[in-house]
PDB file of C-alpha atoms in Angstrom:
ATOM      1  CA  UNK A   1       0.000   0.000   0.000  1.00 39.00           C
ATOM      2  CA  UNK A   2       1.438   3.601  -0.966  1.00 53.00           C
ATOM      3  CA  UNK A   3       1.681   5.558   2.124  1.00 51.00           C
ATOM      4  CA  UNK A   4      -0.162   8.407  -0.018  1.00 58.00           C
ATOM      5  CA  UNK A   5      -3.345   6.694  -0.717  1.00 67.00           C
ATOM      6  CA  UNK A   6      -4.146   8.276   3.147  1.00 76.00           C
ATOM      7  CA  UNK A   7      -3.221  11.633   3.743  1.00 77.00           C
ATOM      8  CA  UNK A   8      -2.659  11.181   7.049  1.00 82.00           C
ATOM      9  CA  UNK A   9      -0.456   8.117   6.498  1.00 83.00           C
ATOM     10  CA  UNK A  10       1.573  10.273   3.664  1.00 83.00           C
ATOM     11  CA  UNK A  11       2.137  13.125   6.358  1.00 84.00           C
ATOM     12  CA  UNK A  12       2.972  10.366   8.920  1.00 87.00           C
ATOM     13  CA  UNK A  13       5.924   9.012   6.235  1.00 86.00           C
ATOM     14  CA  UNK A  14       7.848  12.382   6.032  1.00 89.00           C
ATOM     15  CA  UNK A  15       7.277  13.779   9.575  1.00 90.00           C
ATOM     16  CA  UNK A  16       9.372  10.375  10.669  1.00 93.00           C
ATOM     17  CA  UNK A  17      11.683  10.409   7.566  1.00 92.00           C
ATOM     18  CA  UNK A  18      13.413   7.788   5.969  1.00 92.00           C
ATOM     19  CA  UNK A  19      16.638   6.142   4.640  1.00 95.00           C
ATOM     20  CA  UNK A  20      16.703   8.009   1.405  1.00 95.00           C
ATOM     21  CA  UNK A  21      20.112  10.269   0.587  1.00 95.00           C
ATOM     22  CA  UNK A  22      21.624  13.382  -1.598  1.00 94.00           C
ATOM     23  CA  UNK A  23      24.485  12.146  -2.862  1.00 92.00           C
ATOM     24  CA  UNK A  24      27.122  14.481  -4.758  1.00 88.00           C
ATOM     25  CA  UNK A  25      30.107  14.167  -6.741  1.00 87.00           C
ATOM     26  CA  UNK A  26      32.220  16.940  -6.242  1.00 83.00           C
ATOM     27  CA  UNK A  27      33.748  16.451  -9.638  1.00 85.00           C
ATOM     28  CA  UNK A  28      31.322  15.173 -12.280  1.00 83.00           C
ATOM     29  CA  UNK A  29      33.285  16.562 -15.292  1.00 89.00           C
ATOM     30  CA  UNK A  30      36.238  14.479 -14.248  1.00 91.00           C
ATOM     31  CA  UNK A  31      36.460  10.944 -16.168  1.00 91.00           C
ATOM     32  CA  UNK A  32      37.814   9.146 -13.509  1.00 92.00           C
ATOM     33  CA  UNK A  33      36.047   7.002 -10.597  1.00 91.00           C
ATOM     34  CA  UNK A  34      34.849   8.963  -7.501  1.00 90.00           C
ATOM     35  CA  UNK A  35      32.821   8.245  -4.589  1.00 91.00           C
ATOM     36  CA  UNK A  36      30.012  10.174  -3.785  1.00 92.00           C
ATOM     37  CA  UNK A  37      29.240  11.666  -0.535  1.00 91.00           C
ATOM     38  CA  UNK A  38      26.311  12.286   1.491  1.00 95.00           C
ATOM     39  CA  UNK A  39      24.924  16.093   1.362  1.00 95.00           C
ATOM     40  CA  UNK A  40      21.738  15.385   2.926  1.00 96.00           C
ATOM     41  CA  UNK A  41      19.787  12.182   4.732  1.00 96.00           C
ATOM     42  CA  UNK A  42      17.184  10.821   6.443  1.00 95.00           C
ATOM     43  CA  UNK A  43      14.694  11.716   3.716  1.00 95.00           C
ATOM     44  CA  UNK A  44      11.657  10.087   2.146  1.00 92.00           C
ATOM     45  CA  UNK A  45      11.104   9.977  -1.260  1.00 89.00           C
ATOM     46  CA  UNK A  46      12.468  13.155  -2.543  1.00 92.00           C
ATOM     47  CA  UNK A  47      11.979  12.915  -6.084  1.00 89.00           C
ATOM     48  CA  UNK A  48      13.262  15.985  -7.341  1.00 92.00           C
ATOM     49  CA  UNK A  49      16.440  17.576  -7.044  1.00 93.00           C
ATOM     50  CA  UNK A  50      18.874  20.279  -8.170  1.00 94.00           C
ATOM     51  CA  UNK A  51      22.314  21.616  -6.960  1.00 91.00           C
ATOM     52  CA  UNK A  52      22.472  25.578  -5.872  1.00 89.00           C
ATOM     53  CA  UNK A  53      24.317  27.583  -7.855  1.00 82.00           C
ATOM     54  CA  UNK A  54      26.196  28.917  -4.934  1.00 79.00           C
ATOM     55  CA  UNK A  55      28.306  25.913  -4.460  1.00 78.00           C
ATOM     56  CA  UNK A  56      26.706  25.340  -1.124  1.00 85.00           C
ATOM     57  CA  UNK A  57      22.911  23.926  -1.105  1.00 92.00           C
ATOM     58  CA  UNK A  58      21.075  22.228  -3.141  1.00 94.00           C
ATOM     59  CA  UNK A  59      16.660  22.248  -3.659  1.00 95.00           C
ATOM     60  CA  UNK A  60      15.444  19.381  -2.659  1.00 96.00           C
ATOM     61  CA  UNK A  61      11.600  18.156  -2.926  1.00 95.00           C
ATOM     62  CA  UNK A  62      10.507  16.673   0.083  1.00 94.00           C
ATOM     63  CA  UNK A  63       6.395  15.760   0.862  1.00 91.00           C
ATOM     64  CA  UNK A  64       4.956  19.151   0.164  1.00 91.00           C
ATOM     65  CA  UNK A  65       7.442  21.065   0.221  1.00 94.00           C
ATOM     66  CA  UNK A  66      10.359  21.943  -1.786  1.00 95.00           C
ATOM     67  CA  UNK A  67      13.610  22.729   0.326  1.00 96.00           C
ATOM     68  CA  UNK A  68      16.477  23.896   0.089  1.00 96.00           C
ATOM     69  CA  UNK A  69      19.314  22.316   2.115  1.00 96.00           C
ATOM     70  CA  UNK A  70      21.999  24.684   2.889  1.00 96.00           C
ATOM     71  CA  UNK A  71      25.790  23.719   4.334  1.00 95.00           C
ATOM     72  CA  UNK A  72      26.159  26.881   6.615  1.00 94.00           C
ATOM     73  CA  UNK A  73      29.687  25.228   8.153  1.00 93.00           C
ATOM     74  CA  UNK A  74      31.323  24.720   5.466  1.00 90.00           C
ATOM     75  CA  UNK A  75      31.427  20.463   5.957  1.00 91.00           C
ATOM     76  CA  UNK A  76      30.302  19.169   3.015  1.00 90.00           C
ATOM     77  CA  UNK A  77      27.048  18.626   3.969  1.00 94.00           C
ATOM     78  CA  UNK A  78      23.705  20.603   4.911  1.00 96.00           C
ATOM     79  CA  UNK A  79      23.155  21.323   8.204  1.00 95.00           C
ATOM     80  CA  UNK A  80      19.790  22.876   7.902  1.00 96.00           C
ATOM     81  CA  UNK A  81      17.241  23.882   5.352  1.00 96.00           C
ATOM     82  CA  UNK A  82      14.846  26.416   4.626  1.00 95.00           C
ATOM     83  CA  UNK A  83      11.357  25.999   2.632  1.00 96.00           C
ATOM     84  CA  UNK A  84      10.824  27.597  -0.248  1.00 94.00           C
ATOM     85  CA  UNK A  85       7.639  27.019  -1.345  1.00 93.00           C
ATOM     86  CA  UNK A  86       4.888  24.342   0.135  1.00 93.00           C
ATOM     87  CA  UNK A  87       1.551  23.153  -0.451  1.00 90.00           C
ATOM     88  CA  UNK A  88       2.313  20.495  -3.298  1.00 91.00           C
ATOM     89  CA  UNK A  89       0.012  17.526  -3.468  1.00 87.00           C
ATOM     90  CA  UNK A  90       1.315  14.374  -2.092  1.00 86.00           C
ATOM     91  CA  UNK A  91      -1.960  11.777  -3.315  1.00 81.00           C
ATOM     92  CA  UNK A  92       0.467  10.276  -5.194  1.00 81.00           C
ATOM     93  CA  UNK A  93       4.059   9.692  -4.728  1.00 81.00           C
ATOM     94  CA  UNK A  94       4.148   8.836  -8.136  1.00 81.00           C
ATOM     95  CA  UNK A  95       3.535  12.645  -9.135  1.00 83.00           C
ATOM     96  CA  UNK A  96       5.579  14.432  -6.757  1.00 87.00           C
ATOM     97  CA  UNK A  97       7.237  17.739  -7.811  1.00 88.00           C
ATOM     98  CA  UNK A  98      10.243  16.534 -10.229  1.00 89.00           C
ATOM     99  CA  UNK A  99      12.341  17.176 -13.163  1.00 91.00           C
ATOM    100  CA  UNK A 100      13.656  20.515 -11.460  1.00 94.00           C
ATOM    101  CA  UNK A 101      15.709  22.840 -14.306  1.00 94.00           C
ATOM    102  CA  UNK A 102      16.901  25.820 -14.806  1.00 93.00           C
ATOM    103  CA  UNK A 103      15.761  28.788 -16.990  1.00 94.00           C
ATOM    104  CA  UNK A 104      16.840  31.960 -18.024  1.00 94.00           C
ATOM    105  CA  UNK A 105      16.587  34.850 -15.490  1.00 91.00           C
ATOM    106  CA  UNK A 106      17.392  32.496 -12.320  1.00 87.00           C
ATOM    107  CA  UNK A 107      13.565  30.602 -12.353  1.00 91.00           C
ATOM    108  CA  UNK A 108      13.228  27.250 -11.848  1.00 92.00           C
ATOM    109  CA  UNK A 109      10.994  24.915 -13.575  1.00 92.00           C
ATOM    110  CA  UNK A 110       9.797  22.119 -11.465  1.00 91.00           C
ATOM    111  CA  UNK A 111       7.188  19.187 -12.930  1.00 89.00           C
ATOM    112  CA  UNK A 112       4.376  17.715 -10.890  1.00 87.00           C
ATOM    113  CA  UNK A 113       2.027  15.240 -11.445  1.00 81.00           C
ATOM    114  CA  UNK A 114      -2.025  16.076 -12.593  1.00 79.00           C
ATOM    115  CA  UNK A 115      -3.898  14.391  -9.965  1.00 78.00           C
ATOM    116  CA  UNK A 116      -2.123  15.750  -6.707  1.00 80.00           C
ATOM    117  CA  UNK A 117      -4.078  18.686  -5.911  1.00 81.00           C
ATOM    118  CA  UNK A 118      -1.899  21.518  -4.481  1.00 85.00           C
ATOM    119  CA  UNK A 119      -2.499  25.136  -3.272  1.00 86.00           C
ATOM    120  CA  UNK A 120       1.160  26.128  -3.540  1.00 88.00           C
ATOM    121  CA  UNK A 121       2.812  29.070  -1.941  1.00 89.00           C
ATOM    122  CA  UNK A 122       5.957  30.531  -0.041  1.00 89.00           C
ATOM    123  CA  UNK A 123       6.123  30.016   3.871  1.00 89.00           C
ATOM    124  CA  UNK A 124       3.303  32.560   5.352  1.00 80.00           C
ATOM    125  CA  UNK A 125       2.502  34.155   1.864  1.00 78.00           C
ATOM    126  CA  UNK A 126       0.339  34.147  -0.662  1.00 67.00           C
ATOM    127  CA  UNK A 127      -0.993  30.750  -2.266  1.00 64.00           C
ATOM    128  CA  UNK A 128      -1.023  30.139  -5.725  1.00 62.00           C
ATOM    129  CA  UNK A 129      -4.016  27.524  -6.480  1.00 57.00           C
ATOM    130  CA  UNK A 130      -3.929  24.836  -9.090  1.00 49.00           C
TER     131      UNK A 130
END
């Protein structure tokens, strides 16, 4: 049974977290083996995904929200995160927000799935309905 099919159940499965990982390679443009390391854990499902441009975060879809995980210490890997927008439908896990890319002018296109109703907006502003 997907978690999702009960809303309650879905909130249940990222409030506890999970065993899923953000793994980088610090040098992708480098043909030679490398080992990845751990930016970010303890996550559910995060479906979508996309480095900052800063060198030192990375937006991260996580339930309904979509974060993004910041390394404030300079480690290697995020110590907290802020939310940048929430409200996304999680129905279906199947449909999460996804495919995150970049445009011109510093947007960032993010796909999500039909069915999961959402009523979208930043933390404490103004929501932007489906």
């Amino acid at each position: 049974m997907d978690a999702n099919e009960n809303r309650a159940n879905a909130e249940a499965l990222y409030a506890r977290g999970g065993k899923d990982q953000v793994l980088i390679i610090d040098h992708p443009e480098r043909f030679e083996p490398q080992k990845a390391r751990v930016f970010a854990e303890g996550l559910a499902l995060p479906l979508g995904l996309l480095p900052d441009l800063d060198g030192n975060g990375a937006f991260v879809q996580y339930g309904s929200q979509i974060r993004r995980y910041i390394d404030t210490d300079k480690d290697g890997k995020a110590d907290k995160f802020e939310v940048v927008l929430e409200g996304f439908g999680i129905q279906d896990s199947h449909l999460l927000p996804h495919q995150f890319e970049r445009a011109p002018g510093g947007w960032i296109y993010v796909a999500q799935g039909l069915f999961n109703n959402s009523t979208v907006s930043r933390p404490g502003g103004l929501a932007f309905a489906d």
